[in-house]
Short mmCIF file of C-alpha atoms in Angstrom, two decimals:
data_model
loop_
_atom_site.label_atom_id
_atom_site.label_comp_id
_atom_site.label_asym_id
_atom_site.label_seq_id
_atom_site.Cartn_x
_atom_site.Cartn_y
_atom_site.Cartn_z
CA UNK I 1 -0.08 -0.46 -0.16
CA UNK I 2 1.46 3.27 -0.90
CA UNK I 3 0.72 6.80 -2.12
CA UNK I 4 1.82 8.23 -5.26
CA UNK I 5 1.38 11.58 -6.96
CA UNK I 6 2.62 13.52 -10.28
CA UNK I 7 2.04 17.10 -11.35
CA UNK I 8 2.91 19.28 -14.43
CA UNK I 9 2.78 23.01 -13.11
CA UNK I 10 3.50 26.17 -14.70
CA UNK I 11 5.33 27.06 -11.52
CA UNK I 12 7.89 25.28 -8.61
CA UNK I 13 6.23 22.07 -8.16
CA UNK I 14 7.68 20.79 -5.26
CA UNK I 15 6.07 22.56 -2.68
CA UNK I 16 2.61 20.99 -3.89
CA UNK I 17 3.78 17.27 -4.25
CA UNK I 18 4.96 17.68 -0.67
CA UNK I 19 1.60 19.19 0.38
CA UNK I 20 0.28 16.15 -1.67
CA UNK I 21 2.19 13.51 0.10
CA UNK I 22 1.36 14.91 3.55
CA UNK I 23 -2.56 14.23 2.65
CA UNK I 24 -1.66 10.71 1.16
CA UNK I 25 0.85 10.04 4.67
CA UNK I 26 -1.95 7.54 5.65
CA UNK I 27 -1.01 5.41 2.63
CA UNK I 28 2.88 5.22 3.76
CA UNK I 29 4.92 5.85 6.65
CA UNK I 30 8.02 3.54 5.75
CA UNK I 31 9.85 6.64 3.32
CA UNK I 32 8.93 8.76 1.08
CA UNK I 33 10.31 10.52 -2.13
CA UNK I 34 10.13 13.53 -4.79
CA UNK I 35 11.70 13.64 -8.10
CA UNK I 36 11.10 17.02 -9.87
CA UNK I 37 12.43 17.85 -13.35
CA UNK I 38 13.79 21.45 -14.60
CA UNK I 39 13.85 20.78 -18.13
CA UNK I 40 15.98 17.92 -19.04
CA UNK I 41 16.98 17.45 -15.38
CA UNK I 42 16.15 15.59 -12.54
CA UNK I 43 16.36 16.50 -9.06
CA UNK I 44 15.83 13.48 -6.41
CA UNK I 45 15.23 13.55 -2.55
CA UNK I 46 14.09 10.36 -0.63
CA UNK I 47 14.55 8.34 2.16
CA UNK I 48 13.00 6.30 5.24
CA UNK I 49 10.47 8.17 7.29
CA UNK I 50 8.10 9.90 7.20
CA UNK I 51 7.31 12.79 4.70
CA UNK I 52 7.91 15.78 7.35
CA UNK I 53 10.75 14.13 8.20
CA UNK I 54 12.27 13.24 4.93
CA UNK I 55 12.01 16.55 3.62
CA UNK I 56 13.90 19.44 5.08
CA UNK I 57 13.93 23.16 4.00
CA UNK I 58 17.49 22.50 2.13
CA UNK I 59 16.05 19.49 0.07
CA UNK I 60 12.73 21.60 -1.02
CA UNK I 61 15.54 24.34 -2.26
CA UNK I 62 16.84 21.67 -4.60
CA UNK I 63 13.68 20.03 -6.25
CA UNK I 64 13.52 22.73 -8.59
CA UNK I 65 11.48 22.36 -11.80
CA UNK I 66 7.44 22.61 -12.76
CA UNK I 67 6.50 18.65 -12.49
CA UNK I 68 7.46 15.95 -10.47
CA UNK I 69 6.43 12.39 -8.90
CA UNK I 70 5.89 11.65 -5.48
CA UNK I 71 5.58 8.65 -3.37
CA UNK I 72 5.04 7.88 0.27
CA UNK I 73 5.75 3.78 0.82
CA UNK I 74 4.15 0.80 2.80
CA UNK I 75 6.74 -1.97 1.99
CA UNK I 76 4.78 -5.24 0.62
CA UNK I 77 7.05 -6.74 -1.81
CA UNK I 78 10.76 -6.07 -1.24
CA UNK I 79 12.67 -4.97 1.81
CA UNK I 80 12.00 -2.07 4.17
CA UNK I 81 14.64 0.90 4.07
CA UNK I 82 15.62 3.88 2.01
CA UNK I 83 17.36 1.78 -1.01
CA UNK I 84 13.38 0.72 -1.73
CA UNK I 85 12.27 4.67 -1.17
CA UNK I 86 10.51 5.59 -4.49
CA UNK I 87 10.44 6.82 -7.10
CA UNK I 88 12.76 4.42 -9.05
CA UNK I 89 14.75 5.74 -11.99
CA UNK I 90 16.37 4.43 -14.88
CA UNK I 91 18.18 5.89 -17.49
CA UNK I 92 17.74 4.01 -20.83
CA UNK I 93 16.01 5.06 -22.69
CA UNK I 94 14.67 8.93 -21.68
CA UNK I 95 15.07 8.50 -18.70
CA UNK I 96 12.00 7.75 -16.71
CA UNK I 97 11.27 8.04 -13.23
CA UNK I 98 8.25 6.06 -11.81
CA UNK I 99 6.34 5.88 -8.58
CA UNK I 100 4.00 2.67 -7.71
CA UNK I 101 1.18 1.34 -5.71
CA UNK I 102 0.61 -2.30 -5.65
CA UNK I 103 1.96 -5.42 -6.02
CA UNK I 104 3.00 -7.66 -9.46
CA UNK I 105 1.95 -11.26 -9.01
CA UNK I 106 4.36 -12.46 -11.56
CA UNK I 107 7.59 -10.39 -10.53
CA UNK I 108 9.34 -13.34 -10.58
CA UNK I 109 9.08 -14.28 -14.19
CA UNK I 110 9.05 -10.69 -14.92
CA UNK I 111 12.60 -10.50 -13.69
CA UNK I 112 14.02 -13.58 -15.28
CA UNK I 113 12.58 -11.80 -18.77
CA UNK I 114 14.31 -8.79 -18.02
CA UNK I 115 17.27 -10.54 -17.50
CA UNK I 116 17.47 -12.85 -20.02
CA UNK I 117 15.72 -11.48 -22.91
CA UNK I 118 15.52 -7.88 -21.99
CA UNK I 119 19.02 -7.23 -20.80
CA UNK I 120 17.84 -5.09 -18.18
CA UNK I 121 19.39 -5.59 -14.45
CA UNK I 122 16.88 -5.28 -11.63
CA UNK I 123 19.29 -3.58 -8.15
CA UNK I 124 16.12 -4.16 -5.44
CA UNK I 125 13.84 -7.01 -4.78
CA UNK I 126 10.82 -4.62 -5.31
CA UNK I 127 8.62 -5.44 -7.84
CA UNK I 128 8.44 -1.46 -8.28
CA UNK I 129 11.68 -1.74 -10.17
CA UNK I 130 10.40 -4.76 -12.03
CA UNK I 131 7.23 -2.68 -13.64
CA UNK I 132 9.60 0.23 -14.48
CA UNK I 133 11.96 -1.92 -16.35
CA UNK I 134 9.11 -2.98 -18.19
CA UNK I 135 7.89 0.41 -19.08
CA UNK I 136 11.46 1.76 -20.07
CA UNK I 137 12.15 -2.05 -22.37
CA UNK I 138 8.88 -1.20 -24.21
CA UNK I 139 9.82 1.97 -24.99
CA UNK I 140 12.71 1.08 -25.84
CA UNK I 141 11.92 -1.65 -28.28
CA UNK I 142 10.04 1.30 -30.43
CA UNK I 143 13.49 2.17 -31.49
CA UNK I 144 12.77 6.01 -31.75
CA UNK I 145 15.02 9.37 -31.20
CA UNK I 146 12.13 11.43 -29.80
CA UNK I 147 8.40 10.09 -28.86
CA UNK I 148 4.94 11.17 -28.68
CA UNK I 149 1.87 10.61 -26.67
CA UNK I 150 1.50 7.07 -29.14
CA UNK I 151 4.79 5.94 -28.05
CA UNK I 152 3.72 5.95 -24.36
CA UNK I 153 0.21 4.71 -25.26
CA UNK I 154 1.78 1.50 -27.08
CA UNK I 155 4.42 1.17 -23.85
CA UNK I 156 1.97 0.73 -21.38
CA UNK I 157 -0.43 -1.43 -23.50
CA UNK I 158 3.10 -3.68 -23.55
CA UNK I 159 3.36 -3.52 -20.16
CA UNK I 160 -0.54 -4.65 -19.37
CA UNK I 161 -0.30 -7.64 -21.39
CA UNK I 162 2.60 -8.51 -19.61
CA UNK I 163 2.16 -7.61 -16.28
CA UNK I 164 -0.17 -9.35 -13.49
CA UNK I 165 -1.60 -8.12 -10.73
CA UNK I 166 -2.78 -4.75 -9.38
CA UNK I 167 -0.99 -1.79 -9.99
CA UNK I 168 -1.26 2.05 -10.19
CA UNK I 169 1.62 4.07 -11.53
CA UNK I 170 3.12 7.51 -12.30
CA UNK I 171 5.75 7.92 -14.14
CA UNK I 172 7.79 10.86 -15.89
CA UNK I 173 10.06 11.64 -18.58
CA UNK I 174 12.47 14.41 -18.49
CA UNK I 175 11.23 17.65 -21.11
CA UNK I 176 8.25 15.39 -22.24
CA UNK I 177 5.35 14.86 -19.79
CA UNK I 178 4.01 13.00 -16.44
CA UNK I 179 1.74 9.95 -17.15
CA UNK I 180 -0.56 7.77 -14.80
CA UNK I 181 -1.50 4.33 -15.45
CA UNK I 182 -3.82 1.66 -13.76
CA UNK I 183 -3.94 -2.37 -14.28
CA UNK I 184 -6.67 -3.38 -16.50
CA UNK I 185 -8.82 -4.38 -13.70
CA UNK I 186 -8.40 -1.26 -11.73
CA UNK I 187 -7.48 -2.59 -8.34
CA UNK I 188 -5.42 0.12 -6.97
CA UNK I 189 -6.97 3.83 -7.47
CA UNK I 190 -5.84 6.37 -9.33
CA UNK I 191 -7.57 9.72 -9.90
CA UNK I 192 -6.45 13.23 -11.50
CA UNK I 193 -7.43 16.82 -11.74
CA UNK I 194 -6.93 20.50 -12.78
CA UNK I 195 -6.20 23.58 -11.37
CA UNK I 196 -6.39 26.90 -13.03
CA UNK I 197 -3.83 29.39 -12.44
CA UNK I 198 -3.03 32.85 -14.15
CA UNK I 199 -0.37 30.96 -16.36
CA UNK I 200 -2.09 28.28 -17.30
CA UNK I 201 -3.80 24.92 -16.48
CA UNK I 202 -2.08 22.74 -14.03
CA UNK I 203 -2.50 18.82 -13.79
CA UNK I 204 -2.39 16.48 -10.45
CA UNK I 205 -2.47 12.45 -10.85
CA UNK I 206 -2.75 10.99 -7.14
CA UNK I 207 -3.92 7.79 -5.49
CA UNK I 208 -6.93 9.61 -3.95
CA UNK I 209 -9.12 12.63 -4.45
CA UNK I 210 -8.11 14.09 -1.20
CA UNK I 211 -4.80 15.32 -2.33
CA UNK I 212 -6.18 17.19 -5.50
CA UNK I 213 -8.95 18.66 -2.94
CA UNK I 214 -6.89 20.03 -0.42
CA UNK I 215 -4.50 21.55 -2.93
CA UNK I 216 -7.33 23.41 -5.00
CA UNK I 217 -7.46 21.05 -7.97
CA UNK I 218 -10.60 20.30 -9.57
CA UNK I 219 -11.33 16.39 -10.11
CA UNK I 220 -11.74 15.44 -13.63
CA UNK I 221 -12.24 11.43 -13.52
CA UNK I 222 -10.58 8.32 -12.28
CA UNK I 223 -8.28 6.55 -14.29
CA UNK I 224 -10.15 3.98 -15.88
CA UNK I 225 -9.18 0.13 -15.40
CA UNK I 226 -6.36 0.07 -18.51
CA UNK I 227 -6.47 3.92 -19.27
CA UNK I 228 -3.14 5.96 -19.57
CA UNK I 229 -3.59 9.68 -18.64
CA UNK I 230 -0.74 11.66 -19.93
CA UNK I 231 0.35 15.03 -19.61
CA UNK I 232 2.66 17.06 -21.51
CA UNK I 233 5.24 19.06 -20.31
CA UNK I 234 3.37 22.31 -22.21
CA UNK I 235 0.43 20.53 -20.09
CA UNK I 236 -2.09 19.47 -22.98
CA UNK I 237 -3.57 16.14 -22.13
CA UNK I 238 -4.34 13.20 -23.48
CA UNK I 239 -6.10 9.98 -22.43
CA UNK I 240 -6.15 6.58 -24.10
CA UNK I 241 -7.28 2.94 -23.40
CA UNK I 242 -4.22 0.92 -23.68
CA UNK I 243 -5.96 -2.75 -22.61
CA UNK I 244 -8.14 -5.04 -24.56
CA UNK I 245 -10.97 -5.98 -21.74
CA UNK I 246 -10.81 -3.47 -18.69
CA UNK I 247 -12.91 -4.78 -16.16
CA UNK I 248 -13.40 -2.12 -13.30
CA UNK I 249 -12.71 -4.50 -9.94
CA UNK I 250 -11.10 -2.26 -7.22
CA UNK I 251 -10.10 -3.14 -4.09
CA UNK I 252 -13.14 -3.12 -1.37
CA UNK I 253 -10.46 -2.73 1.77
CA UNK I 254 -9.80 0.82 0.47
CA UNK I 255 -13.40 1.33 1.62
CA UNK I 256 -13.72 -0.51 4.51
CA UNK I 257 -10.13 0.78 6.00
CA UNK I 258 -7.08 2.53 4.12
CA UNK I 259 -8.65 5.44 2.00
CA UNK I 260 -9.35 8.19 3.53
CA UNK I 261 -12.93 8.80 4.69
CA UNK I 262 -12.93 12.32 2.78
CA UNK I 263 -11.95 10.50 -0.69
CA UNK I 264 -13.86 10.06 -3.68
CA UNK I 265 -12.70 6.64 -5.21
CA UNK I 266 -14.11 5.31 -8.84
CA UNK I 267 -17.34 7.75 -8.00
CA UNK I 268 -18.11 6.33 -4.78
CA UNK I 269 -17.39 8.65 -1.35
CA UNK I 270 -15.67 6.47 1.08
CA UNK I 271 -17.20 8.22 3.83
CA UNK I 272 -20.88 7.56 2.74
CA UNK I 273 -19.57 3.66 2.18
CA UNK I 274 -18.85 3.33 5.60
CA UNK I 275 -21.80 5.00 6.84
CA UNK I 276 -23.98 2.42 4.80
CA UNK I 277 -21.67 -0.34 6.39
CA UNK I 278 -22.99 0.90 10.06
CA UNK I 279 -26.61 0.82 8.84
CA UNK I 280 -26.65 -2.67 7.47
CA UNK I 281 -24.57 -3.89 10.10
CA UNK I 282 -27.37 -2.18 12.48
CA UNK I 283 -29.89 -4.47 10.48
CA UNK I 284 -27.89 -7.64 11.23
CA UNK I 285 -27.51 -6.87 14.96
CA UNK I 286 -31.00 -6.81 15.15
CA UNK I 287 -31.83 -9.66 13.20
CA UNK I 288 -29.15 -11.95 15.30
CA UNK I 289 -28.71 -10.03 18.59
CA UNK I 290 -32.20 -8.68 19.26
CA UNK I 291 -31.61 -9.64 23.16
CA UNK I 292 -28.26 -8.40 23.42
CA UNK I 293 -28.18 -5.94 26.58
CA UNK I 294 -25.96 -3.46 24.95
CA UNK I 295 -25.38 0.00 26.92
CA UNK I 296 -23.08 1.68 24.80
CA UNK I 297 -21.57 1.98 21.19
CA UNK I 298 -17.78 2.48 21.31
CA UNK I 299 -15.56 2.88 17.98
CA UNK I 300 -12.34 1.74 17.95
CA UNK I 301 -10.36 4.98 16.50
CA UNK I 302 -10.50 6.19 13.78
CA UNK I 303 -11.40 4.76 10.45
CA UNK I 304 -14.65 2.76 12.23
CA UNK I 305 -16.12 6.13 13.93
CA UNK I 306 -18.44 6.58 10.59
CA UNK I 307 -19.97 2.74 10.79
CA UNK I 308 -20.30 2.54 14.90
CA UNK I 309 -22.16 5.73 15.00
CA UNK I 310 -24.73 5.19 12.28
CA UNK I 311 -24.95 1.61 13.74
CA UNK I 312 -25.60 3.31 17.76
CA UNK I 313 -28.66 5.37 15.62
CA UNK I 314 -29.98 2.66 13.83
CA UNK I 315 -30.37 0.28 17.32
CA UNK I 316 -31.35 3.70 19.09
CA UNK I 317 -28.23 3.15 21.66
CA UNK I 318 -26.03 5.97 23.05
CA UNK I 319 -22.85 6.43 21.32
CA UNK I 320 -19.81 7.69 23.11
CA UNK I 321 -15.75 8.07 22.32
CA UNK I 322 -14.23 5.47 24.95
CA UNK I 323 -10.73 5.72 23.64
CA UNK I 324 -8.28 8.40 22.95
CA UNK I 325 -5.67 7.81 20.67
CA UNK I 326 -2.03 8.75 19.88
CA UNK I 327 -2.02 9.71 16.22
CA UNK I 328 2.25 9.50 16.08
CA UNK I 329 1.69 5.55 16.05
CA UNK I 330 1.29 3.89 12.92
CA UNK I 331 -1.21 1.56 12.36
CA UNK I 332 -0.04 -2.02 14.16
CA UNK I 333 -1.24 -4.97 11.40
CA UNK I 334 1.51 -4.17 8.98
CA UNK I 335 4.17 -3.62 11.89
CA UNK I 336 7.00 -5.95 11.50
CA UNK I 337 6.95 -8.76 14.79
CA UNK I 338 4.15 -9.30 17.05
CA UNK I 339 6.19 -7.80 20.08
CA UNK I 340 6.11 -4.51 18.60
CA UNK I 341 2.15 -4.85 17.39
CA UNK I 342 1.32 -5.61 20.78
CA UNK I 343 3.65 -2.83 22.47
CA UNK I 344 1.68 -0.31 19.92
CA UNK I 345 -1.53 -1.09 20.96
CA UNK I 346 -0.66 0.35 24.48
CA UNK I 347 1.07 2.82 22.69
CA UNK I 348 -1.67 4.21 20.48
CA UNK I 349 -4.92 3.73 22.89
CA UNK I 350 -5.72 4.76 26.18
CA UNK I 351 -9.27 3.91 27.63
CA UNK I 352 -11.51 6.67 29.24
CA UNK I 353 -12.87 4.68 32.40
CA UNK I 354 -16.12 6.51 32.87
CA UNK I 355 -17.44 5.53 29.57
CA UNK I 356 -16.81 1.66 30.47
CA UNK I 357 -17.32 1.16 34.31
CA UNK I 358 -20.00 -1.07 35.11
CA UNK I 359 -21.20 -0.90 31.54
CA UNK I 360 -22.01 -3.94 28.57
CA UNK I 361 -20.30 -2.19 25.57
CA UNK I 362 -20.37 -2.53 22.08
CA UNK I 363 -17.25 -2.06 20.78
CA UNK I 364 -17.22 -1.57 16.82
CA UNK I 365 -14.04 -1.71 14.84
CA UNK I 366 -13.41 -1.53 10.37
CA UNK I 367 -12.03 -4.79 10.45
CA UNK I 368 -10.08 -7.56 12.02
CA UNK I 369 -7.00 -8.75 10.79
CA UNK I 370 -4.33 -10.52 13.04
CA UNK I 371 -6.72 -9.57 15.97
CA UNK I 372 -3.16 -8.43 18.35
CA UNK I 373 -5.39 -5.35 18.87
CA UNK I 374 -8.98 -6.34 19.22
CA UNK I 375 -7.99 -8.95 22.21
CA UNK I 376 -5.43 -6.07 23.76
CA UNK I 377 -8.71 -3.26 23.34
CA UNK I 378 -11.14 -5.82 24.79
CA UNK I 379 -9.05 -6.24 27.90
CA UNK I 380 -8.42 -2.89 28.48
CA UNK I 381 -11.98 -2.27 28.18
CA UNK I 382 -12.53 -5.05 30.51
CA UNK I 383 -9.80 -3.61 33.05
CA UNK I 384 -11.61 -0.07 32.77
CA UNK I 385 -14.76 -1.91 34.33
CA UNK I 386 -17.17 -3.08 31.73
CA UNK I 387 -19.47 -5.70 32.85
CA UNK I 388 -19.49 -7.11 29.20
CA UNK I 389 -17.59 -6.65 26.35
CA UNK I 390 -19.13 -7.51 22.70
CA UNK I 391 -17.18 -6.95 19.63
CA UNK I 392 -18.83 -5.59 16.24
CA UNK I 393 -16.87 -6.09 12.70
CA UNK I 394 -17.98 -3.56 9.65
CA UNK I 395 -16.04 -6.02 7.75
CA UNK I 396 -16.41 -10.12 7.22
CA UNK I 397 -13.90 -12.16 8.30
CA UNK I 398 -10.44 -11.86 7.15
CA UNK I 399 -9.34 -15.22 6.16
CA UNK I 400 -6.98 -15.11 2.92
CA UNK I 401 -3.71 -12.54 2.26
CA UNK I 402 -3.95 -9.47 -0.19
CA UNK I 403 -1.70 -10.03 -2.90
CA UNK I 404 -2.43 -6.78 -4.67
CA UNK I 405 -0.70 -4.48 -2.78
CA UNK I 406 -1.40 -4.59 0.74
CA UNK I 407 0.71 -5.76 3.49
CA UNK I 408 -1.45 -8.11 5.14
CA UNK I 409 -0.25 -11.13 7.09
CA UNK I 410 0.39 -14.39 6.18
CA UNK I 411 -3.20 -16.75 5.92
CA UNK I 412 -1.90 -18.62 9.02
CA UNK I 413 -1.25 -15.23 10.89
CA UNK I 414 -4.87 -14.06 9.95
CA UNK I 415 -7.06 -14.93 13.40
CA UNK I 416 -10.36 -15.51 11.38
CA UNK I 417 -8.22 -18.24 8.84
CA UNK I 418 -9.60 -21.62 9.88
CA UNK I 419 -11.82 -20.58 12.63
CA UNK I 420 -14.97 -20.29 13.51
CA UNK I 421 -16.71 -16.77 14.55
CA UNK I 422 -17.65 -18.04 18.18
CA UNK I 423 -13.50 -19.49 17.85
CA UNK I 424 -12.55 -16.18 17.09
CA UNK I 425 -14.50 -14.70 19.99
CA UNK I 426 -13.07 -17.04 22.19
CA UNK I 427 -9.80 -15.73 20.92
CA UNK I 428 -10.33 -12.49 21.18
CA UNK I 429 -11.38 -12.76 24.87
CA UNK I 430 -15.08 -11.00 23.37
CA UNK I 431 -18.45 -12.15 25.55
CA UNK I 432 -19.73 -11.55 21.92
CA UNK I 433 -18.83 -11.30 17.95
CA UNK I 434 -20.50 -10.50 15.10
CA UNK I 435 -19.26 -10.14 11.84
CA UNK I 436 -20.31 -7.97 8.47
CA UNK I 437 -21.74 -9.88 5.69
CA UNK I 438 -19.93 -10.27 2.36
CA UNK I 439 -22.90 -9.23 0.54
CA UNK I 440 -23.78 -6.54 2.65
CA UNK I 441 -20.67 -4.87 2.41
CA UNK I 442 -20.58 -4.94 -1.24
CA UNK I 443 -23.88 -3.50 -1.21
CA UNK I 444 -22.85 -0.75 1.38
CA UNK I 445 -20.03 0.20 -1.01
CA UNK I 446 -21.81 0.00 -4.35
CA UNK I 447 -23.49 3.03 -4.99
CA UNK I 448 -26.78 1.87 -6.25
CA UNK I 449 -27.61 3.22 -9.57
CA UNK I 450 -24.62 5.37 -10.14
CA UNK I 451 -21.36 3.85 -9.72
CA UNK I 452 -19.61 1.82 -13.16
CA UNK I 453 -17.94 -0.59 -10.83
CA UNK I 454 -18.14 -4.24 -12.65
CA UNK I 455 -17.41 -6.22 -9.29
CA UNK I 456 -15.29 -5.25 -6.24
CA UNK I 457 -11.92 -7.60 -5.45
CA UNK I 458 -13.15 -9.02 -2.34
CA UNK I 459 -10.36 -11.66 -2.52
CA UNK I 460 -9.30 -11.10 1.38
CA UNK I 461 -12.73 -12.23 2.64
CA UNK I 462 -13.67 -15.07 0.17
CA UNK I 463 -10.51 -15.87 -1.44
CA UNK I 464 -11.56 -15.13 -5.34
CA UNK I 465 -8.75 -13.03 -6.80
CA UNK I 466 -9.75 -11.38 -9.60
CA UNK I 467 -7.18 -11.66 -11.58
CA UNK I 468 -7.65 -15.40 -11.86
CA UNK I 469 -3.45 -15.91 -12.11
CA UNK I 470 -3.08 -16.56 -8.04
CA UNK I 471 -2.06 -20.26 -7.86
CA UNK I 472 -1.65 -22.20 -4.17
CA UNK I 473 1.83 -22.38 -4.84
CA UNK I 474 1.90 -18.56 -5.19
CA UNK I 475 0.21 -18.35 -2.00
CA UNK I 476 2.78 -20.67 -0.38
CA UNK I 477 5.36 -18.27 -1.63
CA UNK I 478 3.90 -15.70 0.07
CA UNK I 479 3.51 -17.07 3.05
CA UNK I 480 7.15 -17.99 3.47
CA UNK I 481 7.70 -14.39 2.59
CA UNK I 482 5.24 -12.38 4.54
CA UNK I 483 5.41 -14.15 7.82
CA UNK I 484 6.71 -12.62 11.35
CA UNK I 485 9.80 -15.20 10.92
CA UNK I 486 10.79 -14.18 7.35
CA UNK I 487 10.26 -10.27 8.27
CA UNK I 488 12.62 -10.64 11.20
CA UNK I 489 15.36 -12.54 9.22
CA UNK I 490 15.05 -9.60 6.73
CA UNK I 491 15.39 -6.86 9.03
CA UNK I 492 18.20 -8.43 10.96
CA UNK I 493 19.97 -8.95 7.59
CA UNK I 494 19.69 -5.54 6.74
CA UNK I 495 20.63 -4.19 10.07
CA UNK I 496 23.95 -6.35 9.57
CA UNK I 497 24.36 -5.04 6.41
CA UNK I 498 24.09 -1.24 7.88
CA UNK I 499 26.59 -2.21 10.52
CA UNK I 500 29.17 -3.57 8.11
CA UNK I 501 28.72 0.23 6.41
CA UNK I 502 28.95 1.73 8.90
CA UNK I 503 32.45 -0.06 10.77
CA UNK I 504 34.15 0.04 7.07
CA UNK I 505 33.29 3.95 6.58
#
C-alpha cells in the first residue's frame, strides 16, 4: 500500500508535491520520495521515514522544476529502508522516473525475462523496479530517438500484456511529460484533476481525490482500468485505453480501511460507504442479537467512527468515545514483529474508564486482521470496568492474504483463517462477536444506480482473486515471505549490512 502523485504545473512543483504527500501519508509511513524535473535535469530526494522528516528546507530548495513525481511507501514486496524508497529511476531510454502502488503477482517471472530477454538488470527486490524496467523496455523496442504520446500508449499496452496483479503508477520522462496508468482491473485507485492559474492549467494525478481537493484541484475523473492519462510538459492532456478487456474491480478494502473518509474513489464516497456499512451491520445485529443487553456503542478510532455512529443511531443506542488515540503511532497490523504490534496498541490507545465502568459495551471496528489489536482493546475495556464486552466488525472475516499491494499477514497469521466466529470470539476474549456479511458490505460500498464498478476485489474475504492467476504455489511463496519469521530475518540482515557499512566507513 502506497501513495503516489504526479504534477505538471506552471510554477515550482515541489511544494504541491510535498503537500500532496502529507495528505496521502496514511497510505505509507515507511519512506517518502520526490523527483522533480527542471528542463532536462532531474532532482531527487528520498529516504526512510515520514514526509515531514525526509524533506527539509534545503531539500525543497534543490527540488526545482515545474513537474514531478512523489511517493509515500508501505513495503509489501521487497525490504524496508531507504534503498527501496521510491520513485525509482532508469536511465535508458530517455530517463524514466516511476512511483508505484500495488503488487505484481508475476514479478519473479518478469525478473527472469528482463535479465535473459530484455538484457536489463534489477538492483532491488522491489516489484516497482520490475514495473519500471518493463515500461522502459516497451518504450525502447520502438526504436525512436524522440517519442510522442502514442509511443507512451503503445508502451503501456505492452506493460498490460506482460504484467499481472494490481498496480497504479505515475511516471515522468524529462522534458516530455507525466503520465499515470492503472492495471486492467483497476484494483488500486488513481484519479486526476486540474487547477486553473494565471499562468495556465496545471494537472495532478494522485492515489486519492483528497490530495486534489486540499490543493485546489478540480477532480476530472478516475483513471479507468487499463487507461493512460498523459500530460505533456506544455500542459496538453491526452487519454487512451490501452487494455483489451478492462474490467473495473477496485479493492473493497480501500473503502473499509485504507482510504481517507473524505476521498472519492471510482465515483464512490468513502465516508458514505462506511456510513452504509454501519446501517447494514445494525440490521444484522437487530436480526441476530435482538436479546443482547448493550448499554453503549464505542468505536475503535479512527476509521470505524462513521460506521459505529450509524450503527448506534439505527439501534437506538447511546454512542460514546471511549478511547483516546495517539496519532503518532503507525498502523499495527502491518508492523514488523508481534512484540512491536502488542507494545504499539497500548501506546496508541488509552481507555476513558468512565465510559466503560459497569456497562455492557459494544466495541465497533472497521475490520479484524491479526486480532492482536482487538484482543488488547477488549482487555483494556475490561480493565476499565466493563461488565460485558461485545465486538462488531464492519467487514466480514479476513481469511485470505492480499496479493495486490496491501501488506497483510500470511494466511496462518490471520485470526479468522481456519476459525469459526465463536472461535475468534474466544481467542479475542469477547463475550460476543458479529461480522458484517460480505453481500451487505458489497451493497454498502456499491452506490446503487450511480457506480460503474463491474465487481469488487473481495479476495481477503472470499479468496476469489480477480486477476485469475493466483495459484496455491504463489500463496505458499507469499506465506514464506510474509510471515513474522521471514520479516524478522530480513530486518536482522538489513541491520547487519548497515553495521558493516558503518564500520567500514
